[in-house]
Amino acid sequence: MSHFIVLLRGINVGGNNLLPMKQLSELLVLMGCSGVNTYIQSGNVSLFHPSQSADNVASDIANNIMSKFGFTIRVMAFTFETFHQLANANPFKHAEREPKTLHLYFLEETPPSPDLQSLQAVKAESESFALLGTVLYLHAPDGIGRSMLTAKIERCLGVATTARNWNTVSKLLSFVENQ
């Protein structure tokens, strides 16, 4: 069994794709996963899965959610080692002290031709971002809700994303480190 961090995109938002974490945990156990831990209602999971492949884990979970709950969502899975490396690559270490200001946008794949100039044009003076492989790191000290950049990230990158703040990333790392 390999340890994975799984991020579900688009559940429990605006009354759509409702999936209580208890029901998700039960489904994951029925699928053969163990050590299932969820964090908040937005689809953050630490688990052990029989597969060695993050892509297989993601598609397995997405397919089972579709079969059981009747809706399709994007699922991104990372081995613990990969997730840990992505967190450690954060170029805004100083922002970790204010975890609500630091956001990691996990990308489904490396963008083939990201439009970073358009993102640069709309970012606030106080904001900083960096695209490193399959993660866009965003430091928004004035708050994510005020950022003009967030609404354009996915379109400018040209790939699907799911964002987590540093609190969530840290909590998922702690699940892994405590097992």
PDB file of C-alpha atoms in Angstrom:
ATOM      1  CA  MET A   1       0.000   0.000   0.000  1.00  0.00           C
ATOM      2  CA  SER A   2       1.301   3.424  -0.936  1.00  0.00           C
ATOM      3  CA  HIS A   3       0.551   6.675   0.836  1.00  0.00           C
ATOM      4  CA  PHE A   4      -1.237   9.374  -1.175  1.00  0.00           C
ATOM      5  CA  ILE A   5      -2.611  12.854  -0.726  1.00  0.00           C
ATOM      6  CA  VAL A   6      -5.821  13.284  -2.721  1.00  0.00           C
ATOM      7  CA  LEU A   7      -7.434  16.613  -3.621  1.00  0.00           C
ATOM      8  CA  LEU A   8     -11.002  16.654  -4.904  1.00  0.00           C
ATOM      9  CA  ARG A   9     -12.061  19.655  -6.920  1.00  0.00           C
ATOM     10  CA  GLY A  10     -15.527  21.135  -6.909  1.00  0.00           C
ATOM     11  CA  ILE A  11     -17.295  19.293  -4.116  1.00  0.00           C
ATOM     12  CA  ASN A  12     -19.532  20.906  -1.509  1.00  0.00           C
ATOM     13  CA  VAL A  13     -19.387  24.290  -3.260  1.00  0.00           C
ATOM     14  CA  GLY A  14     -22.551  26.356  -3.605  1.00  0.00           C
ATOM     15  CA  GLY A  15     -24.801  23.406  -2.871  1.00  0.00           C
ATOM     16  CA  ASN A  16     -23.394  21.410  -5.795  1.00  0.00           C
ATOM     17  CA  ASN A  17     -21.724  18.004  -5.814  1.00  0.00           C
ATOM     18  CA  LEU A  18     -22.539  17.398  -2.169  1.00  0.00           C
ATOM     19  CA  LEU A  19     -20.282  14.772  -0.689  1.00  0.00           C
ATOM     20  CA  PRO A  20     -20.029  14.559   3.099  1.00  0.00           C
ATOM     21  CA  MET A  21     -16.557  13.506   4.222  1.00  0.00           C
ATOM     22  CA  LYS A  22     -18.017  10.603   6.222  1.00  0.00           C
ATOM     23  CA  GLN A  23     -19.564   9.150   3.057  1.00  0.00           C
ATOM     24  CA  LEU A  24     -16.356   9.781   1.101  1.00  0.00           C
ATOM     25  CA  SER A  25     -14.321   8.004   3.796  1.00  0.00           C
ATOM     26  CA  GLU A  26     -16.696   5.041   3.752  1.00  0.00           C
ATOM     27  CA  LEU A  27     -16.439   4.807  -0.035  1.00  0.00           C
ATOM     28  CA  LEU A  28     -12.642   4.931   0.083  1.00  0.00           C
ATOM     29  CA  VAL A  29     -12.535   2.113   2.633  1.00  0.00           C
ATOM     30  CA  LEU A  30     -14.884   0.029   0.465  1.00  0.00           C
ATOM     31  CA  MET A  31     -12.457   0.630  -2.425  1.00  0.00           C
ATOM     32  CA  GLY A  32      -9.675  -0.986  -0.386  1.00  0.00           C
ATOM     33  CA  CYS A  33      -8.036   2.160   0.968  1.00  0.00           C
ATOM     34  CA  SER A  34      -6.821   2.327   4.552  1.00  0.00           C
ATOM     35  CA  GLY A  35      -5.620   5.028   6.927  1.00  0.00           C
ATOM     36  CA  VAL A  36      -8.205   7.427   5.476  1.00  0.00           C
ATOM     37  CA  ASN A  37      -8.102  10.930   6.977  1.00  0.00           C
ATOM     38  CA  THR A  38     -10.137  13.845   5.637  1.00  0.00           C
ATOM     39  CA  TYR A  39      -9.714  17.526   6.361  1.00  0.00           C
ATOM     40  CA  ILE A  40     -12.546  20.045   6.086  1.00  0.00           C
ATOM     41  CA  GLN A  41     -15.399  19.636   3.623  1.00  0.00           C
ATOM     42  CA  SER A  42     -13.569  20.644   0.446  1.00  0.00           C
ATOM     43  CA  GLY A  43     -12.102  17.237  -0.366  1.00  0.00           C
ATOM     44  CA  ASN A  44      -8.674  16.848   1.190  1.00  0.00           C
ATOM     45  CA  VAL A  45      -7.681  13.266   1.929  1.00  0.00           C
ATOM     46  CA  SER A  46      -4.679  11.342   3.156  1.00  0.00           C
ATOM     47  CA  LEU A  47      -4.905   7.593   2.494  1.00  0.00           C
ATOM     48  CA  PHE A  48      -3.148   4.384   1.639  1.00  0.00           C
ATOM     49  CA  HIS A  49      -4.129   2.823  -1.696  1.00  0.00           C
ATOM     50  CA  PRO A  50      -3.073  -0.497  -3.246  1.00  0.00           C
ATOM     51  CA  SER A  51      -1.866   1.184  -6.451  1.00  0.00           C
ATOM     52  CA  GLN A  52       1.600   2.645  -6.916  1.00  0.00           C
ATOM     53  CA  SER A  53       0.373   5.160  -9.504  1.00  0.00           C
ATOM     54  CA  ALA A  54      -1.094   8.544  -8.546  1.00  0.00           C
ATOM     55  CA  ASP A  55      -2.945   8.667 -11.879  1.00  0.00           C
ATOM     56  CA  ASN A  56      -4.560   5.290 -11.170  1.00  0.00           C
ATOM     57  CA  VAL A  57      -5.576   6.415  -7.685  1.00  0.00           C
ATOM     58  CA  ALA A  58      -7.154   9.617  -9.052  1.00  0.00           C
ATOM     59  CA  SER A  59      -9.129   7.834 -11.773  1.00  0.00           C
ATOM     60  CA  ASP A  60     -10.187   5.041  -9.402  1.00  0.00           C
ATOM     61  CA  ILE A  61     -11.589   7.553  -6.912  1.00  0.00           C
ATOM     62  CA  ALA A  62     -13.248   9.706  -9.604  1.00  0.00           C
ATOM     63  CA  ASN A  63     -14.886   6.634 -11.175  1.00  0.00           C
ATOM     64  CA  ASN A  64     -16.161   5.371  -7.825  1.00  0.00           C
ATOM     65  CA  ILE A  65     -17.582   8.797  -6.924  1.00  0.00           C
ATOM     66  CA  MET A  66     -19.384   8.875 -10.277  1.00  0.00           C
ATOM     67  CA  SER A  67     -20.773   5.366  -9.740  1.00  0.00           C
ATOM     68  CA  LYS A  68     -21.867   5.937  -6.139  1.00  0.00           C
ATOM     69  CA  PHE A  69     -22.900   9.606  -6.102  1.00  0.00           C
ATOM     70  CA  GLY A  70     -23.714  10.310  -9.764  1.00  0.00           C
ATOM     71  CA  PHE A  71     -21.474  13.282 -10.490  1.00  0.00           C
ATOM     72  CA  THR A  72     -18.116  13.787 -12.117  1.00  0.00           C
ATOM     73  CA  ILE A  73     -15.337  15.715 -10.422  1.00  0.00           C
ATOM     74  CA  ARG A  74     -11.651  16.186 -10.970  1.00  0.00           C
ATOM     75  CA  VAL A  75      -9.448  14.277  -8.575  1.00  0.00           C
ATOM     76  CA  MET A  76      -5.731  14.901  -8.192  1.00  0.00           C
ATOM     77  CA  ALA A  77      -3.596  12.397  -6.322  1.00  0.00           C
ATOM     78  CA  PHE A  78       0.012  12.732  -5.241  1.00  0.00           C
ATOM     79  CA  THR A  79       2.344  10.298  -3.543  1.00  0.00           C
ATOM     80  CA  PHE A  80       3.364  11.581  -0.138  1.00  0.00           C
ATOM     81  CA  GLU A  81       6.893  12.131  -1.432  1.00  0.00           C
ATOM     82  CA  THR A  82       5.662  14.240  -4.346  1.00  0.00           C
ATOM     83  CA  PHE A  83       3.267  16.283  -2.201  1.00  0.00           C
ATOM     84  CA  HIS A  84       6.020  16.896   0.341  1.00  0.00           C
ATOM     85  CA  GLN A  85       8.412  18.014  -2.418  1.00  0.00           C
ATOM     86  CA  LEU A  86       5.794  20.396  -3.857  1.00  0.00           C
ATOM     87  CA  ALA A  87       5.196  21.931  -0.432  1.00  0.00           C
ATOM     88  CA  ASN A  88       8.927  22.277   0.223  1.00  0.00           C
ATOM     89  CA  ALA A  89       9.405  24.000  -3.150  1.00  0.00           C
ATOM     90  CA  ASN A  90       7.339  26.962  -1.899  1.00  0.00           C
ATOM     91  CA  PRO A  91       9.316  30.054  -2.933  1.00  0.00           C
ATOM     92  CA  PHE A  92       7.495  32.247  -0.394  1.00  0.00           C
ATOM     93  CA  LYS A  93       8.779  30.708   2.860  1.00  0.00           C
ATOM     94  CA  HIS A  94       8.172  33.957   4.743  1.00  0.00           C
ATOM     95  CA  ALA A  95       4.440  33.682   3.965  1.00  0.00           C
ATOM     96  CA  GLU A  96       4.153  30.378   5.832  1.00  0.00           C
ATOM     97  CA  ARG A  97       3.855  32.417   9.058  1.00  0.00           C
ATOM     98  CA  GLU A  98       0.551  33.787   7.703  1.00  0.00           C
ATOM     99  CA  PRO A  99      -0.892  30.614   6.190  1.00  0.00           C
ATOM    100  CA  LYS A 100      -4.143  32.141   4.935  1.00  0.00           C
ATOM    101  CA  THR A 101      -2.148  34.391   2.596  1.00  0.00           C
ATOM    102  CA  LEU A 102      -0.287  31.550   0.878  1.00  0.00           C
ATOM    103  CA  HIS A 103      -2.055  29.400  -1.705  1.00  0.00           C
ATOM    104  CA  LEU A 104      -0.864  26.503  -3.819  1.00  0.00           C
ATOM    105  CA  TYR A 105      -2.686  25.898  -7.084  1.00  0.00           C
ATOM    106  CA  PHE A 106      -2.091  22.269  -7.984  1.00  0.00           C
ATOM    107  CA  LEU A 107      -2.204  21.780 -11.756  1.00  0.00           C
ATOM    108  CA  GLU A 108      -3.447  18.705 -13.567  1.00  0.00           C
ATOM    109  CA  GLU A 109      -0.343  18.878 -15.755  1.00  0.00           C
ATOM    110  CA  THR A 110       2.504  21.225 -16.591  1.00  0.00           C
ATOM    111  CA  PRO A 111       1.016  24.030 -18.707  1.00  0.00           C
ATOM    112  CA  PRO A 112       2.265  23.826 -22.305  1.00  0.00           C
ATOM    113  CA  SER A 113       2.071  27.598 -22.911  1.00  0.00           C
ATOM    114  CA  PRO A 114       1.066  29.538 -19.808  1.00  0.00           C
ATOM    115  CA  ASP A 115       0.174  33.211 -20.239  1.00  0.00           C
ATOM    116  CA  LEU A 116       2.077  34.567 -17.246  1.00  0.00           C
ATOM    117  CA  GLN A 117       2.105  38.099 -18.689  1.00  0.00           C
ATOM    118  CA  SER A 118      -1.675  38.320 -18.324  1.00  0.00           C
ATOM    119  CA  LEU A 119      -1.436  37.162 -14.730  1.00  0.00           C
ATOM    120  CA  GLN A 120       1.325  39.671 -14.053  1.00  0.00           C
ATOM    121  CA  ALA A 121      -0.858  42.444 -15.537  1.00  0.00           C
ATOM    122  CA  VAL A 122      -3.745  41.834 -13.096  1.00  0.00           C
ATOM    123  CA  LYS A 123      -1.885  41.001  -9.902  1.00  0.00           C
ATOM    124  CA  ALA A 124      -1.964  43.500  -7.067  1.00  0.00           C
ATOM    125  CA  GLU A 125       1.287  45.222  -6.194  1.00  0.00           C
ATOM    126  CA  SER A 126       1.426  43.326  -2.904  1.00  0.00           C
ATOM    127  CA  GLU A 127       0.942  39.914  -4.557  1.00  0.00           C
ATOM    128  CA  SER A 128       3.608  37.523  -5.736  1.00  0.00           C
ATOM    129  CA  PHE A 129       3.266  34.329  -7.719  1.00  0.00           C
ATOM    130  CA  ALA A 130       5.567  31.698  -9.142  1.00  0.00           C
ATOM    131  CA  LEU A 131       4.818  28.832 -11.487  1.00  0.00           C
ATOM    132  CA  LEU A 132       7.094  25.899 -10.724  1.00  0.00           C
ATOM    133  CA  GLY A 133       6.223  22.788 -12.715  1.00  0.00           C
ATOM    134  CA  THR A 134       2.751  21.652 -11.712  1.00  0.00           C
ATOM    135  CA  VAL A 135       2.126  24.186  -8.940  1.00  0.00           C
ATOM    136  CA  LEU A 136       1.416  27.895  -9.022  1.00  0.00           C
ATOM    137  CA  TYR A 137       2.371  29.416  -5.668  1.00  0.00           C
ATOM    138  CA  LEU A 138       0.490  32.599  -4.778  1.00  0.00           C
ATOM    139  CA  HIS A 139       1.219  34.933  -1.902  1.00  0.00           C
ATOM    140  CA  ALA A 140      -1.732  37.296  -1.479  1.00  0.00           C
ATOM    141  CA  PRO A 141      -1.069  39.265   1.732  1.00  0.00           C
ATOM    142  CA  ASP A 142      -4.202  41.406   1.283  1.00  0.00           C
ATOM    143  CA  GLY A 143      -6.392  38.303   1.068  1.00  0.00           C
ATOM    144  CA  ILE A 144      -7.381  35.887  -1.644  1.00  0.00           C
ATOM    145  CA  GLY A 145     -10.882  37.361  -1.849  1.00  0.00           C
ATOM    146  CA  ARG A 146      -9.470  40.674  -3.050  1.00  0.00           C
ATOM    147  CA  SER A 147      -7.160  39.189  -5.631  1.00  0.00           C
ATOM    148  CA  MET A 148      -7.988  39.876  -9.274  1.00  0.00           C
ATOM    149  CA  LEU A 149      -5.455  37.240 -10.248  1.00  0.00           C
ATOM    150  CA  THR A 150      -7.354  34.236  -8.859  1.00  0.00           C
ATOM    151  CA  ALA A 151     -10.210  34.477 -11.362  1.00  0.00           C
ATOM    152  CA  LYS A 152      -7.759  34.285 -14.270  1.00  0.00           C
ATOM    153  CA  ILE A 153      -5.303  31.628 -13.106  1.00  0.00           C
ATOM    154  CA  GLU A 154      -6.883  28.602 -14.751  1.00  0.00           C
ATOM    155  CA  ARG A 155      -7.641  30.370 -18.026  1.00  0.00           C
ATOM    156  CA  CYS A 156      -4.141  31.846 -18.269  1.00  0.00           C
ATOM    157  CA  LEU A 157      -2.457  28.561 -17.430  1.00  0.00           C
ATOM    158  CA  GLY A 158      -4.660  26.541 -19.778  1.00  0.00           C
ATOM    159  CA  VAL A 159      -4.937  23.550 -17.426  1.00  0.00           C
ATOM    160  CA  ALA A 160      -7.288  22.497 -14.633  1.00  0.00           C
ATOM    161  CA  THR A 161      -6.266  23.505 -11.120  1.00  0.00           C
ATOM    162  CA  THR A 162      -7.367  23.093  -7.544  1.00  0.00           C
ATOM    163  CA  ALA A 163      -6.149  25.476  -4.855  1.00  0.00           C
ATOM    164  CA  ARG A 164      -5.347  24.914  -1.194  1.00  0.00           C
ATOM    165  CA  ASN A 165      -4.096  27.408   1.360  1.00  0.00           C
ATOM    166  CA  TRP A 166      -1.024  26.752   3.460  1.00  0.00           C
ATOM    167  CA  ASN A 167      -3.153  25.715   6.475  1.00  0.00           C
ATOM    168  CA  THR A 168      -4.615  22.861   4.434  1.00  0.00           C
ATOM    169  CA  VAL A 169      -1.281  21.835   2.930  1.00  0.00           C
ATOM    170  CA  SER A 170       0.286  21.780   6.401  1.00  0.00           C
ATOM    171  CA  LYS A 171      -2.572  19.736   7.843  1.00  0.00           C
ATOM    172  CA  LEU A 172      -2.289  17.152   5.068  1.00  0.00           C
ATOM    173  CA  LEU A 173       1.448  16.892   5.650  1.00  0.00           C
ATOM    174  CA  SER A 174       0.824  16.378   9.366  1.00  0.00           C
ATOM    175  CA  PHE A 175      -1.571  13.484   8.632  1.00  0.00           C
ATOM    176  CA  VAL A 176       1.157  11.772   6.689  1.00  0.00           C
ATOM    177  CA  GLU A 177       3.912  12.487   9.183  1.00  0.00           C
ATOM    178  CA  ASN A 178       1.810  11.185  12.099  1.00  0.00           C
ATOM    179  CA  GLN A 179       0.993   7.793  10.558  1.00  0.00           C
TER     180      GLN A 179
END
